C-alpha cells in the first residue's frame, strides 16, 4: 500500500505552495536584501530584526496574528470582504501569505549576505564601464550573488515544505485547498495509520535531504570557482 | 582640452582641498606618501566620492558644478583600480566587452583589438579571471578600461598590488600606452621610480593639499621639495635619438641642453627617449677635463645649492635651460667655491636610457 489520492493531493498542494511562496519571496525579498546589504541607515538593525523574527517565533504565534489580521473581522480580511472578496483565512492565498512571512529570513538572509560579500568594488568598476545603477544590479550584483540566490531558493522551498503551525492556524485542513503534507501526516498519526505516515514522512525526509545536498554541492562548486 | 578642478572633501580628520589645472595630454602623476589623498582625488574625479564638493571641468564638459553632479557611468573615463577587480562571473572576453557594449554613441578612439594587442592578452580571452596571474589580470583590467575609448584614463597605483617581477612585466605596456595614446592619463603613485619612467607632469600632494605642480623635470629638480634630497635623487631629461656610432656601438641623443652619447642597442632615429641621471653620478669640475674616460661632459651654470644631509650638497645646475641635479660633498663644494652663477663642467658618469 502506498499513497492515497488524498495524500497525493496534499503533496501537490504543498509543492505548489512552496513553489509560489519561494517565487514571491525571491521577487520581494531581493530588493529588501539589496537595501539591507547597501544601506548605511543607522536603524537598519530594526528591519533586520523584523526579517529574522520568524526564525525564533513559534509558528503558532505568527499564525495567530495572521488569523486575526486576515480573518473576516481582521483589518485585511474585513477589507477583502468589503471589496466583495472573501477573507483570506482558510484559503490557499492565505496560506501563501503565511508561508511567505514564515520563510522570509531563509530567503532574505542568504541573498543579503551574498550581496554584502560582493562589496562595493565590482559595482564601482561597472560604473566606470558606463553601467547605470539598474544595469549594474542585474549584470554584476545578481550574477555574482548567484550562490546566495540558489541557497535562498532551496532553503525557502524546503522550509515551506515543512510548515505546520502557521498552516494549522490560518489554513485549516481543507483537502485540495489548504491541506498540506505535514498536516496529512498529523492526521494519519491521529488515525493510527502509521504506514501512511511513514510513506509521506519518508518522502519528505528524502526530498529535504536531496534539496539541502544540492545547496551544499552547488555552493562548493561556486566557492571553488571563486577562489 | 584641459582639466580644471577645485574639489574638497572632509571625512573624519582627513580633508582634501585641491585646485588644479591639469594638461589635457600626456601622463600626469599624482604623487605623494600614503594617506595624502591621491586615491581620494582620483576617485573624486571619477565621481566615485559622492560627498565631494566643488567644480570639475574636463575639456568643454562640466562633470561637477554647484548644481550638477554627473554620475560615474556618464563620465567618459576609463579607470584602473589598484587591484585588477575583474568580474569573476565573466571570461576575459566578457570583461573586455562589458564596457565596450555600453559605450554607445561615443567615437571609438581605441579599438578593442589594438588594446588587446597593446597589452598582449590575445591568448587569454577565453579564460576566467581566476585562471590568470596577478599581472595578467591587471593587463586585462587596463585593456578593459581602454576598450570604452575614454576621453581620459585614470589609474590608481595599478602596479602597487604586484610583486617586483609583475611590475616589470606591466611597466613596458604602460610605457607604450604613454606613447600610443593621445588621451590624458592621470596616474596615482607613491613610487618615485614609476613616476620617473612614465610621467610628463606631476602633482605633488601632501595631507590633502597640493604642494607643487609642474613638469616632472621641473619638480624633480626643485631644491625646495623633498624629491631633490632623497638618496636616489635623479633628473629626468627628454631627448630624441639623433644618430648612431656603429663603430663604437654608441647612440647620440639630443636634448635641449646638448647631446648625450650612450651605449645601447640602436634605436630608430627621432624616437623620443627619456634619460635618467642620478645626482650622485654627476661630478663637477671648474675646468674642462680633456683627459677623461667620461663621455658626457656639459658646460653648466650653478643655479642654487642646498644641503643634503651632514656631508652632502645638492647642486642645481642649468645646462642651457635644462635643470640637472648634482650631489657632491660639502667639502668639494667649498673647495670649488661653488655659488649661484659659477660656471662649471658637469661630468656625467652614467645615464639610464628609458624608451
XYZ file of C-alpha atoms in Angstrom:
582
model
C 0.000 0.000 0.000
C 1.285 3.408 -0.855
C -0.061 6.936 -1.089
C -3.761 7.563 -1.347
C -5.283 10.171 -3.645
C -5.782 12.459 -0.682
C -2.099 12.176 0.213
C -1.086 12.922 -3.358
C -3.330 15.955 -3.389
C -1.807 17.138 -0.137
C 1.640 16.665 -1.634
C 0.685 18.662 -4.733
C -0.776 21.467 -2.621
C 2.432 21.521 -0.599
C 4.705 21.652 -3.640
C 2.548 24.355 -5.243
C 2.586 26.356 -2.021
C 6.365 26.038 -1.655
C 6.992 26.962 -5.293
C 4.713 30.017 -5.258
C 5.991 31.225 -1.883
C 9.617 30.866 -2.993
C 8.988 32.826 -6.182
C 7.219 35.607 -4.320
C 9.966 35.690 -1.699
C 12.696 35.931 -4.321
C 10.874 38.790 -6.041
C 10.016 40.716 -2.892
C 12.995 39.654 -0.808
C 15.715 40.550 -3.295
C 15.135 44.325 -3.185
C 14.898 44.157 0.615
C 18.119 42.123 0.787
C 19.822 44.590 -1.579
C 18.698 47.517 0.503
C 19.822 45.850 3.738
C 23.195 44.996 2.227
C 23.837 48.513 0.905
C 22.169 50.949 3.258
C 24.128 52.941 5.789
C 20.942 53.834 7.658
C 21.696 53.648 11.358
C 18.407 51.977 12.269
C 18.822 49.212 9.731
C 19.028 46.704 12.595
C 15.298 47.266 13.244
C 14.418 45.904 9.816
C 16.935 43.094 10.186
C 15.324 42.053 13.458
C 11.872 42.056 11.862
C 13.166 39.913 8.979
C 14.714 37.446 11.428
C 11.639 37.225 13.705
C 10.118 34.125 12.077
C 13.331 32.268 12.940
C 12.586 32.389 16.656
C 8.841 32.991 16.837
C 6.692 29.884 17.395
C 4.826 29.369 14.104
C 1.575 29.300 16.031
C 2.183 32.856 17.186
C 2.748 34.012 13.634
C -0.297 32.008 12.563
C -2.408 33.503 15.304
C -1.659 37.074 14.317
C -2.236 36.227 10.688
C -5.570 34.691 11.551
C -6.554 37.811 13.429
C -5.426 40.051 10.565
C -6.708 38.019 7.658
C -9.924 36.664 9.186
C -13.312 38.261 8.473
C -13.014 40.542 11.495
C -9.378 41.497 10.917
C -8.324 44.662 9.100
C -7.217 42.946 5.892
C -9.826 40.215 5.915
C -12.514 42.820 6.589
C -11.231 44.974 3.759
C -11.330 41.974 1.423
C -14.928 41.342 2.400
C -15.976 44.951 1.812
C -14.344 44.767 -1.622
C -16.545 41.797 -2.399
C -13.895 39.140 -1.967
C -13.684 36.643 0.795
C -11.441 36.755 3.816
C -8.016 35.230 3.246
C -8.088 32.990 6.269
C -8.684 29.338 5.378
C -7.803 29.868 1.719
C -4.787 28.889 -0.332
C -3.923 32.588 -0.795
C -3.901 32.969 2.956
C -1.501 30.060 3.174
C 0.788 31.715 0.641
C 0.871 34.898 2.703
C 1.644 32.882 5.814
C 4.389 30.894 4.099
C 5.991 33.999 2.677
C 6.268 35.532 6.133
C 7.274 32.253 7.732
C 10.126 31.540 5.265
C 11.207 35.158 4.816
C 14.509 35.001 6.743
C 15.545 31.852 4.893
C 15.428 33.736 1.608
C 16.422 37.273 2.562
C 19.418 36.432 4.740
C 21.400 34.345 2.217
C 20.756 36.907 -0.522
C 21.700 39.782 1.767
C 24.919 38.015 2.780
C 25.765 37.305 -0.840
C 25.216 40.963 -1.791
C 27.358 42.111 1.139
C 30.139 39.708 0.189
C 30.416 41.238 -3.291
C 31.492 44.542 -1.795
C 31.441 47.891 -3.491
C 34.313 47.404 -5.885
C 32.698 45.369 -8.701
C 29.848 47.876 -8.771
C 32.260 50.803 -8.951
C 34.115 49.063 -11.749
C 30.835 48.582 -13.605
C 30.027 52.272 -13.113
C 33.353 53.270 -14.683
C 32.401 50.985 -17.581
C 29.240 53.013 -18.246
C 26.723 50.734 -16.491
C 23.744 52.527 -14.918
C 22.676 51.537 -11.385
C 19.947 49.166 -12.605
C 22.294 47.703 -15.197
C 24.942 47.153 -12.516
C 22.402 45.376 -10.333
C 21.336 42.894 -12.992
C 24.644 42.329 -14.778
C 27.061 42.393 -11.844
C 25.371 42.089 -8.452
C 22.874 39.348 -9.298
C 25.305 37.062 -11.198
C 27.953 37.461 -8.514
C 25.378 36.689 -5.829
C 24.132 33.590 -7.673
C 25.209 31.129 -4.943
C 23.225 33.167 -2.428
C 20.146 33.036 -4.647
C 20.391 29.270 -5.021
C 20.766 28.801 -1.280
C 17.867 31.176 -0.687
C 15.571 29.437 -3.164
C 16.274 25.961 -1.853
C 16.068 26.902 1.810
C 12.883 28.890 1.239
C 11.340 25.995 -0.663
C 12.420 23.308 1.806
C 11.377 25.336 4.801
C 7.905 25.917 3.365
C 7.550 22.189 2.757
C 7.791 21.507 6.464
C 5.432 24.250 7.571
C 2.876 23.102 10.129
C 1.975 25.583 12.827
C 1.161 28.529 10.605
C -0.895 26.342 8.295
C -2.784 24.863 11.151
C -3.712 28.294 12.447
C -4.736 30.037 9.241
C -5.143 27.304 6.666
C -7.225 24.792 8.440
C -7.347 21.400 6.847
C -9.337 21.650 3.639
C -8.337 18.813 1.285
C -7.226 20.093 -2.122
C -7.009 23.659 -0.903
C -5.193 24.025 2.369
C -4.304 20.510 3.435
C -0.525 20.209 3.198
C 1.593 17.101 3.811
C 2.690 17.951 7.317
C -0.948 18.143 8.321
C -1.757 14.997 6.390
C 0.929 13.214 8.389
C -0.527 14.501 11.599
C -3.979 13.265 10.560
C -2.622 9.825 9.704
C -0.876 9.524 13.052
C -4.013 10.654 14.840
C -5.900 7.913 12.971
C -3.141 5.424 13.814
C -2.363 4.957 10.103
C 1.364 4.621 10.705
C 2.165 3.080 7.368
C 0.670 6.088 5.526
C 2.527 8.429 7.845
C 5.740 6.558 7.122
C 5.342 6.886 3.381
C 4.806 10.630 3.442
C 7.339 11.308 6.177
C 9.977 9.251 4.406
C 9.273 11.058 1.162
C 9.536 14.448 2.809
C 12.743 13.423 4.565
C 14.297 12.287 1.302
C 13.188 15.412 -0.573
C 14.573 17.738 2.102
C 17.841 15.844 2.192
C 18.257 15.945 -1.582
C 17.499 19.675 -1.662
C 19.982 20.521 1.067
C 22.596 18.278 -0.503
C 22.104 20.193 -3.746
C 22.635 23.509 -1.934
C 25.890 22.410 -0.365
C 27.174 20.751 -3.517
C 26.382 23.821 -5.624
C 27.870 26.185 -3.097
C 31.058 24.184 -3.051
C 31.264 24.428 -6.795
C 30.782 28.180 -6.571
C 33.402 28.666 -3.889
C 35.891 26.600 -5.839
C 35.285 28.754 -8.881
C 35.575 31.949 -6.895
C 38.963 31.307 -5.307
C 41.483 70.100 -23.756
C 42.485 70.605 -20.174
C 41.159 69.581 -16.790
C 40.199 72.295 -14.350
C 39.167 71.267 -10.907
C 38.510 72.654 -7.491
C 37.426 69.864 -5.174
C 37.105 69.493 -1.453
C 36.018 66.774 0.909
C 36.079 66.441 4.680
C 35.983 62.988 6.195
C 36.820 62.484 9.835
C 40.210 64.038 10.459
C 41.184 63.877 6.788
C 40.355 66.689 4.439
C 41.043 67.125 0.763
C 41.144 70.593 -0.697
C 42.717 70.973 -4.095
C 42.543 73.375 -7.002
C 44.337 72.213 -10.117
C 44.661 72.846 -13.782
C 45.946 69.697 -15.456
C 47.200 69.349 -19.007
C 44.906 67.573 -21.420
C 47.602 65.338 -22.783
C 50.457 63.197 -21.575
C 50.806 61.404 -18.268
C 50.199 63.369 -15.103
C 51.399 61.647 -11.962
C 49.561 62.332 -8.731
C 52.354 61.693 -6.319
C 52.686 61.670 -2.565
C 53.009 59.470 0.503
C 50.311 57.015 1.594
C 47.295 58.737 3.060
C 47.908 62.081 1.343
C 44.641 61.840 -0.600
C 45.896 60.709 -4.007
C 43.338 57.948 -4.385
C 40.547 60.101 -2.984
C 41.350 62.806 -5.532
C 41.289 60.295 -8.377
C 38.016 58.797 -7.113
C 36.561 62.286 -6.825
C 37.435 62.965 -10.444
C 35.719 59.703 -11.392
C 32.582 60.629 -9.443
C 33.061 57.756 -7.013
C 33.055 60.072 -3.999
C 29.546 61.496 -3.846
C 30.340 63.748 -0.861
C 32.940 65.778 -2.730
C 32.115 69.460 -3.213
C 33.408 71.762 -5.901
C 33.757 72.001 -9.635
C 35.293 69.771 -12.247
C 35.589 70.689 -15.880
C 37.082 68.238 -18.362
C 37.620 69.816 -21.776
C 34.398 71.631 -22.579
C 32.237 69.422 -20.375
C 31.277 70.134 -16.817
C 31.419 66.938 -14.743
C 30.650 68.631 -11.485
C 29.446 72.082 -10.567
C 27.394 73.886 -7.958
C 24.176 72.194 -9.062
C 25.486 69.405 -11.181
C 26.980 66.007 -10.448
C 27.465 63.781 -13.455
C 27.247 60.187 -12.184
C 30.259 57.986 -12.835
C 28.602 55.951 -15.572
C 28.002 59.101 -17.598
C 31.590 60.350 -17.384
C 33.614 59.335 -20.446
C 36.540 57.982 -18.457
C 38.471 54.767 -18.040
C 39.508 53.703 -14.559
C 42.063 51.130 -13.481
C 41.858 50.237 -9.808
C 44.737 49.140 -7.632
C 43.517 45.558 -7.633
C 42.515 44.225 -11.068
C 38.864 43.809 -9.944
C 37.845 41.731 -12.929
C 34.280 40.443 -12.950
C 34.628 36.869 -11.646
C 31.494 35.698 -13.454
C 32.734 36.724 -16.899
C 35.540 35.469 -19.101
C 38.367 37.788 -20.090
C 36.499 38.456 -23.329
C 33.306 39.146 -21.384
C 35.167 41.566 -19.146
C 36.616 43.412 -22.122
C 33.251 43.627 -23.848
C 31.352 44.784 -20.770
C 32.285 48.417 -21.236
C 32.522 48.160 -24.998
C 28.835 47.222 -25.274
C 27.826 50.183 -23.147
C 29.940 52.756 -24.931
C 27.050 53.720 -27.195
C 27.399 56.811 -29.320
C 30.925 57.694 -28.344
C 33.540 57.605 -31.084
C 35.909 54.702 -30.966
C 39.330 56.090 -30.226
C 40.915 52.819 -29.249
C 39.805 49.649 -30.967
C 39.424 46.643 -28.679
C 41.724 44.693 -30.970
C 44.513 47.216 -30.555
C 44.040 47.335 -26.778
C 44.295 43.527 -26.720
C 47.420 43.660 -28.813
C 48.975 46.518 -26.873
C 48.634 44.599 -23.621
C 49.466 41.209 -25.039
C 46.379 39.398 -23.768
C 45.134 37.846 -27.022
C 45.856 34.319 -25.814
C 43.868 34.799 -22.586
C 40.468 35.783 -23.986
C 38.638 32.541 -23.248
C 39.965 32.188 -19.692
C 38.208 33.099 -16.480
C 39.852 35.736 -14.272
C 40.834 33.227 -11.567
C 42.931 31.354 -14.123
C 45.180 34.379 -14.695
C 48.211 35.599 -12.791
C 48.004 38.932 -10.985
C 49.977 40.648 -13.724
C 47.778 39.209 -16.457
C 44.645 40.254 -14.563
C 45.894 43.807 -14.299
C 46.713 43.885 -18.014
C 43.157 42.761 -18.761
C 41.844 45.452 -16.419
C 43.845 48.098 -18.286
C 42.612 46.829 -21.660
C 39.053 46.816 -20.308
C 39.387 50.468 -19.309
C 40.824 51.344 -22.725
C 38.093 49.485 -24.586
C 35.478 52.078 -23.600
C 37.500 54.632 -25.611
C 37.651 57.080 -22.731
C 38.387 60.789 -23.020
C 40.661 60.430 -20.026
C 42.275 57.445 -18.358
C 42.598 57.281 -14.565
C 44.948 54.784 -12.968
C 45.163 54.228 -9.235
C 48.540 52.644 -8.481
C 47.959 49.858 -10.980
C 51.277 48.258 -10.047
C 51.130 48.582 -6.268
C 49.490 45.224 -5.621
C 52.013 43.364 -7.764
C 55.414 41.950 -6.915
C 58.576 43.306 -8.499
C 58.566 40.773 -11.308
C 54.965 41.531 -12.294
C 55.708 45.234 -12.162
C 58.499 44.763 -14.649
C 56.043 42.793 -16.758
C 53.499 45.622 -16.897
C 55.697 48.726 -16.984
C 56.654 48.279 -20.656
C 52.942 48.132 -21.531
C 52.307 51.332 -19.631
C 55.226 52.982 -21.382
C 53.884 52.005 -24.769
C 50.444 53.310 -23.709
C 52.108 56.582 -22.953
C 53.461 56.770 -26.461
C 50.402 55.446 -28.305
C 47.519 57.208 -26.608
C 46.588 60.753 -27.239
C 44.284 60.951 -24.251
C 45.442 62.310 -20.917
C 46.352 59.788 -18.260
C 46.177 60.569 -14.561
C 48.421 58.160 -12.738
C 48.349 57.877 -8.956
C 51.574 56.563 -7.496
C 53.804 56.697 -4.489
C 56.673 55.122 -6.397
C 59.270 57.623 -7.480
C 60.638 55.104 -9.932
C 57.315 54.626 -11.749
C 56.769 58.353 -11.916
C 60.250 58.913 -13.328
C 59.608 56.337 -16.001
C 56.087 57.269 -17.010
C 55.050 60.776 -16.141
C 55.365 64.044 -18.014
C 53.679 66.214 -15.416
C 53.322 65.849 -11.748
C 51.083 66.903 -8.908
C 52.693 66.622 -5.512
C 50.118 66.033 -2.779
C 50.652 66.265 0.925
C 47.929 65.851 3.553
C 45.164 66.552 1.103
C 46.719 69.730 -0.291
C 48.651 70.429 -3.479
C 52.258 71.098 -2.578
C 53.577 71.642 -6.074
C 52.643 71.010 -9.668
C 54.598 71.191 -12.894
C 56.621 69.196 -15.384
C 58.381 66.186 -13.953
C 61.764 67.637 -14.840
C 60.964 70.856 -13.029
C 59.584 69.175 -9.898
C 62.300 66.559 -9.571
C 64.929 69.299 -9.588
C 63.262 71.780 -7.257
C 65.501 72.141 -4.258
C 62.675 73.322 -2.030
C 60.907 69.970 -2.372
C 61.988 66.787 -0.658
C 62.174 64.958 -4.006
C 65.570 66.542 -4.664
C 67.008 65.383 -1.356
C 66.347 61.674 -1.347
C 69.301 59.290 -1.736
C 68.263 58.158 -5.209
C 67.574 61.653 -6.465
C 67.655 61.829 -10.216
C 66.996 64.183 -13.085
C 64.705 63.114 -15.891
C 65.602 64.533 -19.294
C 63.661 64.157 -22.517
C 65.746 63.612 -25.620
C 65.448 62.267 -29.165
C 67.654 59.782 -30.976
C 69.946 61.805 -33.256
C 72.311 59.195 -34.624
C 74.427 56.133 -34.072
C 78.100 55.403 -33.978
C 78.213 51.874 -35.317
C 81.952 51.567 -34.866
C 81.776 52.035 -31.087
C 78.204 50.855 -30.584
C 77.062 54.224 -29.223
C 73.950 56.323 -29.723
C 73.696 60.098 -29.825
C 70.716 61.592 -28.036
C 69.914 65.269 -28.385
C 68.224 67.281 -25.654
C 67.625 70.987 -25.205
C 70.952 71.433 -23.420
C 73.229 69.405 -25.674
C 73.922 65.881 -26.823
C 74.348 62.672 -24.803
C 76.394 59.750 -26.035
C 75.308 56.460 -24.523
C 75.901 52.786 -25.134
C 72.999 50.563 -26.020
C 71.206 48.975 -28.892
C 70.474 51.397 -31.720
C 67.000 52.947 -31.643
C 65.175 54.441 -34.634
C 66.186 57.989 -35.471
C 63.996 60.757 -33.997
C 62.437 58.405 -31.464
C 61.769 60.268 -28.232
C 63.591 58.784 -25.262
C 63.785 59.567 -21.618
C 67.049 59.739 -19.740
C 67.571 59.347 -16.047
C 70.675 60.809 -14.468
C 71.289 60.099 -10.803
C 72.500 63.174 -8.944
C 75.352 61.204 -7.387
C 76.597 60.273 -10.882
C 77.142 63.934 -11.753
C 80.512 65.327 -10.694
C 81.629 68.906 -11.188
C 84.902 70.476 -12.354
C 85.796 74.091 -12.861
C 87.829 73.437 -15.987
C 87.129 71.163 -18.893
C 88.967 67.897 -18.338
C 90.371 66.719 -21.629
C 91.931 63.524 -20.367
C 88.994 61.572 -19.005
C 87.051 58.404 -19.737
C 83.769 60.191 -19.208
C 81.886 60.761 -22.460
C 79.213 63.162 -21.336
C 80.588 66.470 -20.160
C 78.498 69.626 -20.408
C 79.213 73.227 -19.596
C 76.741 74.330 -16.956
C 75.926 77.117 -14.541
C 75.283 76.615 -10.856
C 71.828 77.933 -10.129
C 71.354 77.031 -6.483
C 72.712 74.836 -3.724
C 71.022 73.067 -0.841
C 72.244 70.900 1.972
C 71.500 67.204 1.641
C 72.488 65.594 4.904
C 75.519 66.395 7.027
C 78.199 65.782 4.390
C 76.478 66.422 1.099
C 75.186 69.242 -1.027
C 72.651 69.064 -3.840
C 73.565 71.444 -6.630
C 71.009 72.554 -9.161
C 72.699 73.215 -12.491
C 71.396 74.659 -15.699
C 72.534 73.142 -18.976
C 71.225 75.832 -21.250
C 67.757 75.955 -19.734
C 67.573 72.304 -18.683
C 67.971 71.774 -14.953
C 70.200 68.954 -13.716
C 70.970 67.914 -10.156
C 74.400 67.019 -8.858
C 75.119 65.519 -5.444
C 78.609 66.304 -4.178
C 80.251 66.555 -0.772
C 80.163 69.815 1.100
C 83.936 69.690 1.189
C 84.139 69.604 -2.612
C 81.609 72.390 -2.927
C 83.684 74.592 -0.645
C 86.956 73.764 -2.362
C 85.477 74.545 -5.767
C 83.966 77.714 -4.330
C 80.558 76.936 -5.789
C 77.950 79.653 -5.591
C 74.962 80.590 -7.727
C 76.321 81.770 -11.075
C 79.552 79.738 -11.020
C 80.371 78.271 -14.424
C 81.261 74.581 -14.157
C 81.538 71.439 -16.223
C 79.167 68.632 -15.311
C 80.695 65.200 -15.849
C 78.008 62.542 -16.097
C 79.286 59.106 -15.242
C 76.234 57.131 -16.177
C 72.904 57.659 -17.874
C 69.944 55.323 -17.765
C 68.032 55.221 -21.023
C 64.298 54.602 -20.873
C 62.243 54.409 -24.004
